[in-house]
PDB file of C-alpha atoms in Angstrom:
ATOM      1  CA  UNK A 132     118.931 126.270 106.030  1.00 52.00           C
ATOM      2  CA  UNK A 133     118.324 126.421 102.278  1.00 65.00           C
ATOM      3  CA  UNK A 134     114.720 127.293 101.459  1.00 83.00           C
ATOM      4  CA  UNK A 135     112.705 124.241 100.417  1.00 90.00           C
ATOM      5  CA  UNK A 136     110.992 124.262  97.034  1.00 92.00           C
ATOM      6  CA  UNK A 137     107.665 122.658  97.920  1.00 94.00           C
ATOM      7  CA  UNK A 138     106.755 122.455  94.247  1.00 93.00           C
ATOM      8  CA  UNK A 139     109.369 119.703  93.943  1.00 93.00           C
ATOM      9  CA  UNK A 140     109.656 118.471  97.561  1.00 95.00           C
ATOM     10  CA  UNK A 141     107.159 115.977  98.961  1.00 96.00           C
ATOM     11  CA  UNK A 142     106.494 114.674 102.468  1.00 96.00           C
ATOM     12  CA  UNK A 143     106.593 110.850 102.657  1.00 97.00           C
ATOM     13  CA  UNK A 144     105.905 108.673 105.696  1.00 95.00           C
ATOM     14  CA  UNK A 145     106.892 105.040 106.061  1.00 96.00           C
ATOM     15  CA  UNK A 146     104.758 104.144 109.091  1.00 94.00           C
ATOM     16  CA  UNK A 147     105.320 101.341 111.611  1.00 95.00           C
ATOM     17  CA  UNK A 148     103.595  98.691 109.484  1.00 96.00           C
ATOM     18  CA  UNK A 149     106.185  99.271 106.719  1.00 97.00           C
ATOM     19  CA  UNK A 150     109.012  98.782 109.204  1.00 97.00           C
ATOM     20  CA  UNK A 151     107.347  95.732 110.769  1.00 97.00           C
ATOM     21  CA  UNK A 152     107.152  94.118 107.341  1.00 98.00           C
ATOM     22  CA  UNK A 153     110.662  95.224 106.266  1.00 98.00           C
ATOM     23  CA  UNK A 154     109.197  97.094 103.300  1.00 98.00           C
ATOM     24  CA  UNK A 155     111.100 100.364 103.665  1.00 97.00           C
ATOM     25  CA  UNK A 156     113.897  99.320 101.307  1.00 97.00           C
ATOM     26  CA  UNK A 157     111.505  98.150  98.548  1.00 97.00           C
ATOM     27  CA  UNK A 158     109.604 101.443  98.864  1.00 98.00           C
ATOM     28  CA  UNK A 159     112.855 103.419  98.604  1.00 98.00           C
ATOM     29  CA  UNK A 160     113.752 101.364  95.532  1.00 97.00           C
ATOM     30  CA  UNK A 161     110.431 102.245  93.875  1.00 97.00           C
ATOM     31  CA  UNK A 162     110.837 105.914  94.757  1.00 97.00           C
ATOM     32  CA  UNK A 163     114.317 105.943  93.248  1.00 96.00           C
ATOM     33  CA  UNK A 164     113.124 104.165  90.119  1.00 96.00           C
ATOM     34  CA  UNK A 165     110.554 106.910  89.552  1.00 95.00           C
ATOM     35  CA  UNK A 166     112.901 109.829  90.162  1.00 95.00           C
ATOM     36  CA  UNK A 167     112.121 110.665  93.803  1.00 96.00           C
ATOM     37  CA  UNK A 168     115.258 111.238  95.889  1.00 96.00           C
ATOM     38  CA  UNK A 169     115.176 111.526  99.724  1.00 96.00           C
ATOM     39  CA  UNK A 170     116.923 114.690 100.936  1.00 95.00           C
ATOM     40  CA  UNK A 171     115.912 114.886 104.605  1.00 94.00           C
ATOM     41  CA  UNK A 172     114.714 112.319 107.147  1.00 94.00           C
ATOM     42  CA  UNK A 173     113.673 111.791 110.745  1.00 92.00           C
ATOM     43  CA  UNK A 174     112.961 108.674 112.790  1.00 94.00           C
ATOM     44  CA  UNK A 175     109.896 109.149 114.984  1.00 91.00           C
ATOM     45  CA  UNK A 176     110.084 106.787 117.936  1.00 90.00           C
ATOM     46  CA  UNK A 177     106.693 107.783 119.356  1.00 81.00           C
ATOM     47  CA  UNK A 178     103.427 109.124 118.066  1.00 73.00           C
ATOM     48  CA  UNK A 179     104.069 112.683 116.847  1.00 68.00           C
ATOM     49  CA  UNK A 180     102.797 115.256 119.347  1.00 65.00           C
ATOM     50  CA  UNK A 181     100.962 117.077 116.558  1.00 63.00           C
ATOM     51  CA  UNK A 182      99.371 113.939 115.126  1.00 60.00           C
ATOM     52  CA  UNK A 183      95.855 115.403 115.308  1.00 61.00           C
ATOM     53  CA  UNK A 184      96.998 118.317 113.131  1.00 59.00           C
ATOM     54  CA  UNK A 185      98.018 115.824 110.432  1.00 56.00           C
ATOM     55  CA  UNK A 186      94.590 114.140 110.450  1.00 56.00           C
ATOM     56  CA  UNK A 187      92.590 117.331 110.939  1.00 58.00           C
ATOM     57  CA  UNK A 188      90.499 116.880 107.774  1.00 57.00           C
ATOM     58  CA  UNK A 189      89.759 113.222 108.492  1.00 52.00           C
ATOM     59  CA  UNK A 190      88.811 113.975 112.094  1.00 47.00           C
ATOM     60  CA  UNK A 191      86.468 116.813 111.205  1.00 52.00           C
ATOM     61  CA  UNK A 192      84.786 115.575 108.028  1.00 52.00           C
ATOM     62  CA  UNK A 193      85.699 112.034 106.943  1.00 52.00           C
ATOM     63  CA  UNK A 194      86.075 109.610 109.853  1.00 49.00           C
ATOM     64  CA  UNK A 195      84.074 109.039 112.970  1.00 53.00           C
ATOM     65  CA  UNK A 196      86.089 109.517 116.151  1.00 50.00           C
ATOM     66  CA  UNK A 197      86.522 105.795 116.801  1.00 48.00           C
ATOM     67  CA  UNK A 198      87.835 105.380 113.225  1.00 52.00           C
ATOM     68  CA  UNK A 199      90.513 107.950 113.904  1.00 50.00           C
ATOM     69  CA  UNK A 200      91.668 106.184 117.052  1.00 59.00           C
ATOM     70  CA  UNK A 201      92.851 103.341 114.798  1.00 67.00           C
ATOM     71  CA  UNK A 202      95.729 105.666 113.859  1.00 76.00           C
ATOM     72  CA  UNK A 203      96.898 105.371 117.462  1.00 78.00           C
ATOM     73  CA  UNK A 204      97.029 101.575 117.121  1.00 82.00           C
ATOM     74  CA  UNK A 205      99.293 101.858 114.090  1.00 87.00           C
ATOM     75  CA  UNK A 206     101.720 104.333 115.660  1.00 85.00           C
ATOM     76  CA  UNK A 207     101.869 102.203 118.795  1.00 88.00           C
ATOM     77  CA  UNK A 208     103.449  99.407 116.737  1.00 91.00           C
ATOM     78  CA  UNK A 209     106.822 101.144 116.649  1.00 92.00           C
ATOM     79  CA  UNK A 210     108.868 103.837 114.920  1.00 94.00           C
ATOM     80  CA  UNK A 211     107.971 105.770 111.776  1.00 94.00           C
ATOM     81  CA  UNK A 212     110.402 106.978 109.127  1.00 95.00           C
ATOM     82  CA  UNK A 213     109.560 110.455 107.836  1.00 94.00           C
ATOM     83  CA  UNK A 214     111.160 111.686 104.616  1.00 96.00           C
ATOM     84  CA  UNK A 215     111.282 114.702 102.379  1.00 96.00           C
ATOM     85  CA  UNK A 216     111.890 113.583  98.799  1.00 96.00           C
ATOM     86  CA  UNK A 217     112.668 115.716  95.760  1.00 95.00           C
ATOM     87  CA  UNK A 218     111.187 115.082  92.344  1.00 94.00           C
ATOM     88  CA  UNK A 219     114.329 115.108  90.195  1.00 90.00           C
ATOM     89  CA  UNK A 220     112.779 113.966  86.947  1.00 88.00           C
ATOM     90  CA  UNK A 221     113.993 116.553  84.427  1.00 73.00           C
ATOM     91  CA  UNK A 222     110.985 115.964  82.175  1.00 76.00           C
ATOM     92  CA  UNK A 223     108.340 116.914  84.757  1.00 75.00           C
ATOM     93  CA  UNK A 224     107.134 120.415  85.468  1.00 78.00           C
ATOM     94  CA  UNK A 225     107.387 121.849  89.003  1.00 75.00           C
ATOM     95  CA  UNK A 226     104.327 120.967  91.071  1.00 75.00           C
ATOM     96  CA  UNK A 227     103.533 117.728  89.232  1.00 90.00           C
ATOM     97  CA  UNK A 228     105.661 115.515  91.512  1.00 93.00           C
ATOM     98  CA  UNK A 229     102.912 115.283  94.121  1.00 95.00           C
ATOM     99  CA  UNK A 230     100.517 113.969  91.488  1.00 94.00           C
ATOM    100  CA  UNK A 231     103.074 111.464  90.158  1.00 95.00           C
ATOM    101  CA  UNK A 232     103.860 110.194  93.639  1.00 96.00           C
ATOM    102  CA  UNK A 233     100.180 109.933  94.505  1.00 95.00           C
ATOM    103  CA  UNK A 234      99.758 107.707  91.457  1.00 96.00           C
ATOM    104  CA  UNK A 235     102.821 105.636  92.398  1.00 97.00           C
ATOM    105  CA  UNK A 236     101.606 104.878  95.920  1.00 97.00           C
ATOM    106  CA  UNK A 237      98.173 103.743  94.667  1.00 97.00           C
ATOM    107  CA  UNK A 238      94.665 103.970  96.081  1.00 96.00           C
ATOM    108  CA  UNK A 239      94.227 104.163  99.855  1.00 93.00           C
ATOM    109  CA  UNK A 240      92.446 100.812  99.750  1.00 95.00           C
ATOM    110  CA  UNK A 241      95.148  98.327  98.649  1.00 95.00           C
ATOM    111  CA  UNK A 242      92.478  96.126  97.059  1.00 94.00           C
ATOM    112  CA  UNK A 243      91.621  99.021  94.713  1.00 96.00           C
ATOM    113  CA  UNK A 244      95.234  99.999  93.977  1.00 97.00           C
ATOM    114  CA  UNK A 245      96.467  99.219  90.478  1.00 97.00           C
ATOM    115  CA  UNK A 246      99.302  96.789  89.738  1.00 97.00           C
ATOM    116  CA  UNK A 247     102.617  98.627  89.643  1.00 97.00           C
ATOM    117  CA  UNK A 248     101.757 100.783  92.647  1.00 98.00           C
ATOM    118  CA  UNK A 249     103.416 100.532  96.041  1.00 98.00           C
ATOM    119  CA  UNK A 250     100.298  99.559  97.929  1.00 98.00           C
ATOM    120  CA  UNK A 251      99.296  96.820  95.497  1.00 97.00           C
ATOM    121  CA  UNK A 252     102.683  95.351  94.603  1.00 97.00           C
ATOM    122  CA  UNK A 253     103.884  95.342  98.223  1.00 98.00           C
ATOM    123  CA  UNK A 254     100.388  94.324  99.413  1.00 97.00           C
ATOM    124  CA  UNK A 255      99.094  96.782 101.976  1.00 98.00           C
ATOM    125  CA  UNK A 256      96.828  95.201 104.585  1.00 97.00           C
ATOM    126  CA  UNK A 257      94.009  97.768 104.551  1.00 96.00           C
ATOM    127  CA  UNK A 258      93.408 101.535 104.464  1.00 93.00           C
ATOM    128  CA  UNK A 259      95.058 101.951 107.869  1.00 93.00           C
ATOM    129  CA  UNK A 260      97.998  99.587 107.301  1.00 96.00           C
ATOM    130  CA  UNK A 261      98.813 100.801 103.792  1.00 95.00           C
ATOM    131  CA  UNK A 262     102.653 100.950 103.860  1.00 97.00           C
ATOM    132  CA  UNK A 263     103.172 104.561 102.802  1.00 97.00           C
ATOM    133  CA  UNK A 264     101.681 108.028 103.163  1.00 94.00           C
ATOM    134  CA  UNK A 265     102.501 110.975 100.910  1.00 95.00           C
ATOM    135  CA  UNK A 266     101.224 114.532 101.031  1.00 94.00           C
ATOM    136  CA  UNK A 267      98.818 115.307  98.184  1.00 92.00           C
ATOM    137  CA  UNK A 268      99.819 118.894  97.372  1.00 94.00           C
ATOM    138  CA  UNK A 269     102.762 121.282  97.897  1.00 94.00           C
ATOM    139  CA  UNK A 270     100.706 123.032 100.566  1.00 93.00           C
ATOM    140  CA  UNK A 271     100.066 119.733 102.348  1.00 92.00           C
ATOM    141  CA  UNK A 272     103.769 118.873 102.250  1.00 94.00           C
ATOM    142  CA  UNK A 273     104.724 122.209 103.812  1.00 92.00           C
ATOM    143  CA  UNK A 274     102.102 121.771 106.539  1.00 89.00           C
ATOM    144  CA  UNK A 275     102.754 118.094 107.295  1.00 89.00           C
ATOM    145  CA  UNK A 276     106.510 118.596 107.366  1.00 91.00           C
ATOM    146  CA  UNK A 277     106.104 120.834 110.407  1.00 87.00           C
ATOM    147  CA  UNK A 278     103.926 118.154 112.044  1.00 86.00           C
ATOM    148  CA  UNK A 279     106.428 115.341 111.619  1.00 87.00           C
ATOM    149  CA  UNK A 280     109.767 117.137 111.484  1.00 87.00           C
ATOM    150  CA  UNK A 281     109.186 120.211 113.629  1.00 82.00           C
ATOM    151  CA  UNK A 282     110.632 123.622 112.753  1.00 79.00           C
ATOM    152  CA  UNK A 283     114.041 122.221 111.736  1.00 79.00           C
ATOM    153  CA  UNK A 284     112.459 119.984 109.074  1.00 76.00           C
ATOM    154  CA  UNK A 285     114.474 116.887 109.814  1.00 74.00           C
ATOM    155  CA  UNK A 286     118.036 115.778 109.216  1.00 80.00           C
ATOM    156  CA  UNK A 287     119.737 116.556 105.886  1.00 87.00           C
ATOM    157  CA  UNK A 288     121.207 113.478 104.252  1.00 84.00           C
ATOM    158  CA  UNK A 289     124.778 114.703 104.539  1.00 83.00           C
ATOM    159  CA  UNK A 290     126.015 111.140 104.145  1.00 80.00           C
ATOM    160  CA  UNK A 291     124.070 110.576 100.923  1.00 84.00           C
ATOM    161  CA  UNK A 292     121.598 107.791 100.223  1.00 91.00           C
ATOM    162  CA  UNK A 293     123.823 105.178 101.867  1.00 94.00           C
ATOM    163  CA  UNK A 294     123.204 106.935 105.190  1.00 93.00           C
ATOM    164  CA  UNK A 295     119.455 106.471 104.847  1.00 95.00           C
ATOM    165  CA  UNK A 296     119.842 102.837 103.799  1.00 96.00           C
ATOM    166  CA  UNK A 297     122.038 102.236 106.852  1.00 96.00           C
ATOM    167  CA  UNK A 298     119.386 103.715 109.140  1.00 95.00           C
ATOM    168  CA  UNK A 299     116.689 101.553 107.534  1.00 97.00           C
ATOM    169  CA  UNK A 300     118.850  98.442 107.878  1.00 96.00           C
ATOM    170  CA  UNK A 301     119.403  99.147 111.567  1.00 96.00           C
ATOM    171  CA  UNK A 302     115.703  99.789 112.203  1.00 95.00           C
ATOM    172  CA  UNK A 303     114.627  96.602 110.463  1.00 94.00           C
ATOM    173  CA  UNK A 304     117.373  94.489 112.055  1.00 94.00           C
ATOM    174  CA  UNK A 305     115.832  95.261 115.433  1.00 91.00           C
ATOM    175  CA  UNK A 306     112.357  94.058 114.394  1.00 92.00           C
ATOM    176  CA  UNK A 307     111.536  90.466 113.359  1.00 94.00           C
ATOM    177  CA  UNK A 308     110.191  90.573 109.802  1.00 97.00           C
ATOM    178  CA  UNK A 309     106.399  90.387 109.788  1.00 97.00           C
ATOM    179  CA  UNK A 310     104.992  88.435 106.837  1.00 97.00           C
ATOM    180  CA  UNK A 311     101.409  87.819 107.953  1.00 98.00           C
ATOM    181  CA  UNK A 312      98.601  89.411 105.981  1.00 98.00           C
ATOM    182  CA  UNK A 313      94.950  89.496 107.079  1.00 97.00           C
ATOM    183  CA  UNK A 314      94.158  85.929 105.969  1.00 97.00           C
ATOM    184  CA  UNK A 315      97.288  84.616 107.702  1.00 97.00           C
ATOM    185  CA  UNK A 316      96.361  86.349 110.953  1.00 97.00           C
ATOM    186  CA  UNK A 317      92.791  85.034 110.790  1.00 97.00           C
ATOM    187  CA  UNK A 318      93.911  81.450 110.126  1.00 97.00           C
ATOM    188  CA  UNK A 319      96.510  81.747 112.890  1.00 97.00           C
ATOM    189  CA  UNK A 320      93.958  82.920 115.429  1.00 96.00           C
ATOM    190  CA  UNK A 321      91.480  80.180 114.550  1.00 97.00           C
ATOM    191  CA  UNK A 322      94.270  77.592 114.611  1.00 97.00           C
ATOM    192  CA  UNK A 323      95.329  78.339 118.153  1.00 96.00           C
ATOM    193  CA  UNK A 324      91.719  78.580 119.333  1.00 96.00           C
ATOM    194  CA  UNK A 325      90.910  75.162 117.923  1.00 97.00           C
ATOM    195  CA  UNK A 326      94.124  73.698 119.331  1.00 97.00           C
ATOM    196  CA  UNK A 327      93.195  75.066 122.763  1.00 96.00           C
ATOM    197  CA  UNK A 328      89.777  73.357 122.741  1.00 96.00           C
ATOM    198  CA  UNK A 329      90.846  70.229 120.830  1.00 97.00           C
ATOM    199  CA  UNK A 330      90.088  67.864 123.690  1.00 95.00           C
ATOM    200  CA  UNK A 331      86.625  69.392 124.060  1.00 95.00           C
ATOM    201  CA  UNK A 332      85.665  68.510 120.491  1.00 96.00           C
ATOM    202  CA  UNK A 333      83.884  65.349 119.486  1.00 96.00           C
ATOM    203  CA  UNK A 334      85.615  62.878 117.193  1.00 97.00           C
ATOM    204  CA  UNK A 335      83.621  64.288 114.292  1.00 96.00           C
ATOM    205  CA  UNK A 336      84.576  67.826 115.310  1.00 96.00           C
ATOM    206  CA  UNK A 337      88.274  66.923 115.340  1.00 97.00           C
ATOM    207  CA  UNK A 338      87.844  65.480 111.861  1.00 97.00           C
ATOM    208  CA  UNK A 339      86.193  68.615 110.433  1.00 97.00           C
ATOM    209  CA  UNK A 340      88.055  71.369 112.269  1.00 97.00           C
ATOM    210  CA  UNK A 341      91.466  71.315 110.489  1.00 97.00           C
ATOM    211  CA  UNK A 342      89.901  71.761 107.060  1.00 96.00           C
ATOM    212  CA  UNK A 343      87.691  74.635 108.263  1.00 96.00           C
ATOM    213  CA  UNK A 344      90.650  76.368 109.902  1.00 96.00           C
ATOM    214  CA  UNK A 345      92.852  76.188 106.805  1.00 94.00           C
ATOM    215  CA  UNK A 346      90.337  77.964 104.540  1.00 87.00           C
ATOM    216  CA  UNK A 347      89.610  81.557 105.655  1.00 89.00           C
ATOM    217  CA  UNK A 348      86.345  81.698 103.703  1.00 90.00           C
ATOM    218  CA  UNK A 349      83.229  83.480 104.879  1.00 90.00           C
ATOM    219  CA  UNK A 350      81.279  81.364 107.335  1.00 93.00           C
ATOM    220  CA  UNK A 351      84.095  78.959 108.203  1.00 95.00           C
ATOM    221  CA  UNK A 352      84.476  80.547 111.629  1.00 95.00           C
ATOM    222  CA  UNK A 353      80.788  80.106 112.412  1.00 95.00           C
ATOM    223  CA  UNK A 354      81.018  76.455 111.357  1.00 96.00           C
ATOM    224  CA  UNK A 355      83.992  76.002 113.688  1.00 96.00           C
ATOM    225  CA  UNK A 356      82.128  77.657 116.563  1.00 96.00           C
ATOM    226  CA  UNK A 357      79.213  75.258 116.011  1.00 96.00           C
ATOM    227  CA  UNK A 358      81.574  72.353 116.701  1.00 96.00           C
ATOM    228  CA  UNK A 359      82.274  73.620 120.225  1.00 95.00           C
ATOM    229  CA  UNK A 360      80.463  71.965 123.118  1.00 94.00           C
ATOM    230  CA  UNK A 361      77.627  74.304 123.983  1.00 92.00           C
ATOM    231  CA  UNK A 362      77.868  76.045 120.603  1.00 91.00           C
ATOM    232  CA  UNK A 363      77.396  79.803 120.914  1.00 90.00           C
ATOM    233  CA  UNK A 364      77.467  79.529 124.725  1.00 93.00           C
ATOM    234  CA  UNK A 365      81.126  78.439 124.721  1.00 94.00           C
ATOM    235  CA  UNK A 366      83.441  81.236 125.980  1.00 92.00           C
ATOM    236  CA  UNK A 367      85.514  81.162 122.767  1.00 94.00           C
ATOM    237  CA  UNK A 368      82.601  80.799 120.324  1.00 94.00           C
ATOM    238  CA  UNK A 369      82.211  84.517 119.554  1.00 93.00           C
ATOM    239  CA  UNK A 370      85.903  84.960 118.829  1.00 94.00           C
ATOM    240  CA  UNK A 371      86.108  81.798 116.738  1.00 95.00           C
ATOM    241  CA  UNK A 372      83.079  82.775 114.642  1.00 95.00           C
ATOM    242  CA  UNK A 373      84.176  86.377 114.109  1.00 95.00           C
ATOM    243  CA  UNK A 374      85.094  87.408 110.542  1.00 96.00           C
ATOM    244  CA  UNK A 375      86.853  90.641 111.629  1.00 96.00           C
ATOM    245  CA  UNK A 376      85.431  92.460 108.612  1.00 96.00           C
ATOM    246  CA  UNK A 377      83.310  95.603 108.154  1.00 95.00           C
ATOM    247  CA  UNK A 378      79.601  94.936 108.460  1.00 93.00           C
ATOM    248  CA  UNK A 379      80.100  91.975 110.803  1.00 92.00           C
ATOM    249  CA  UNK A 380      79.807  91.906 114.616  1.00 88.00           C
ATOM    250  CA  UNK A 381      82.876  93.610 116.064  1.00 86.00           C
ATOM    251  CA  UNK A 382      84.244  91.946 119.206  1.00 86.00           C
ATOM    252  CA  UNK A 383      85.857  93.786 122.074  1.00 86.00           C
ATOM    253  CA  UNK A 384      89.435  92.568 121.732  1.00 87.00           C
ATOM    254  CA  UNK A 385      90.348  93.708 125.242  1.00 85.00           C
ATOM    255  CA  UNK A 386      87.598  91.519 126.691  1.00 86.00           C
ATOM    256  CA  UNK A 387      88.614  88.754 124.297  1.00 89.00           C
ATOM    257  CA  UNK A 388      92.172  88.948 125.653  1.00 90.00           C
ATOM    258  CA  UNK A 389      90.875  88.025 129.096  1.00 89.00           C
ATOM    259  CA  UNK A 390      89.007  85.030 127.668  1.00 89.00           C
ATOM    260  CA  UNK A 391      92.097  83.926 125.761  1.00 93.00           C
ATOM    261  CA  UNK A 392      94.224  84.178 128.887  1.00 94.00           C
ATOM    262  CA  UNK A 393      92.093  81.507 130.566  1.00 93.00           C
ATOM    263  CA  UNK A 394      93.326  79.114 127.887  1.00 94.00           C
ATOM    264  CA  UNK A 395      96.903  80.400 128.064  1.00 94.00           C
ATOM    265  CA  UNK A 396      96.557  82.263 124.749  1.00 95.00           C
ATOM    266  CA  UNK A 397      97.377  85.828 123.708  1.00 94.00           C
ATOM    267  CA  UNK A 398      97.043  88.117 120.710  1.00 94.00           C
ATOM    268  CA  UNK A 399     100.370  89.622 119.697  1.00 95.00           C
ATOM    269  CA  UNK A 400     100.588  93.292 118.640  1.00 93.00           C
ATOM    270  CA  UNK A 401     100.426  92.554 114.928  1.00 96.00           C
ATOM    271  CA  UNK A 402      97.423  90.247 115.269  1.00 96.00           C
ATOM    272  CA  UNK A 403      95.646  92.872 117.339  1.00 94.00           C
ATOM    273  CA  UNK A 404      96.202  95.791 114.968  1.00 95.00           C
ATOM    274  CA  UNK A 405      95.417  93.785 111.801  1.00 96.00           C
ATOM    275  CA  UNK A 406      92.186  92.350 113.199  1.00 96.00           C
ATOM    276  CA  UNK A 407      91.079  95.584 114.880  1.00 93.00           C
ATOM    277  CA  UNK A 408      91.619  97.804 111.829  1.00 94.00           C
ATOM    278  CA  UNK A 409      90.131  95.231 109.440  1.00 95.00           C
ATOM    279  CA  UNK A 410      86.817  95.347 111.307  1.00 93.00           C
ATOM    280  CA  UNK A 411      86.525  98.929 110.005  1.00 91.00           C
ATOM    281  CA  UNK A 412      88.573  98.978 106.795  1.00 93.00           C
ATOM    282  CA  UNK A 413      88.165  96.111 104.309  1.00 95.00           C
ATOM    283  CA  UNK A 414      91.436  94.157 104.070  1.00 97.00           C
ATOM    284  CA  UNK A 415      93.228  92.971 100.957  1.00 96.00           C
ATOM    285  CA  UNK A 416      92.533  89.258 100.596  1.00 94.00           C
ATOM    286  CA  UNK A 417      94.671  86.581  98.960  1.00 86.00           C
ATOM    287  CA  UNK A 418      91.916  85.379  96.659  1.00 72.00           C
TER     288      UNK A 418
END
């Protein structure tokens, strides 16, 4: 195998949330536009066995342990596409590609990412569901490539870029396109909760509830919960009132699933991971 020039080669991950939202092709388009060409790839169908090695710094010095476990939720959504891309811009010096790509992907928090970046233009959900990961330095790329590709460092693109686009098309064709952002998921949850208890509401409650559900503003959930018979004592009151944001009460979604089941309701995988991660990492809002 030809030796890899890590001064010009960068590790890129398109995690399960990118595939769920069918954003891999737009990301590849933005990479191509800025002179980054994929040269090797691998589809990871399960969490990488060396995942902890990838997040070693976050585990030891940045995140609390329960923060890190949110990574498991993301990888459980489905496959990940790992890439090695080369910086082929003739006007950039070796070693500067990592910095350029870091600027292109945008801040980890999509709400803080600048327009024109991947995470802002394609609207990442939050720090955990942020569409793309890239290694920050040549040393990080060399290390992370062994985590995600193993010693063989992935599959060379012998069929050219059309081969990679074909793989992406096949991956996305097998997954219904997910379009819901945080606000959509929150409104959807409150909508089905209110529908489930509709006959328990008073006439005045049925008049007020639709308007409160449609506007995912702070406090609307608590106002909806107050309409329930018994108020806070109602089995769905805590879930209906929850904002699913940092600094607010964080419900146990596993226990909530049992309460939902009584009413014939469920949380799908996307709802679960968006709400769970947004209780820790502030989500990008529509307003």
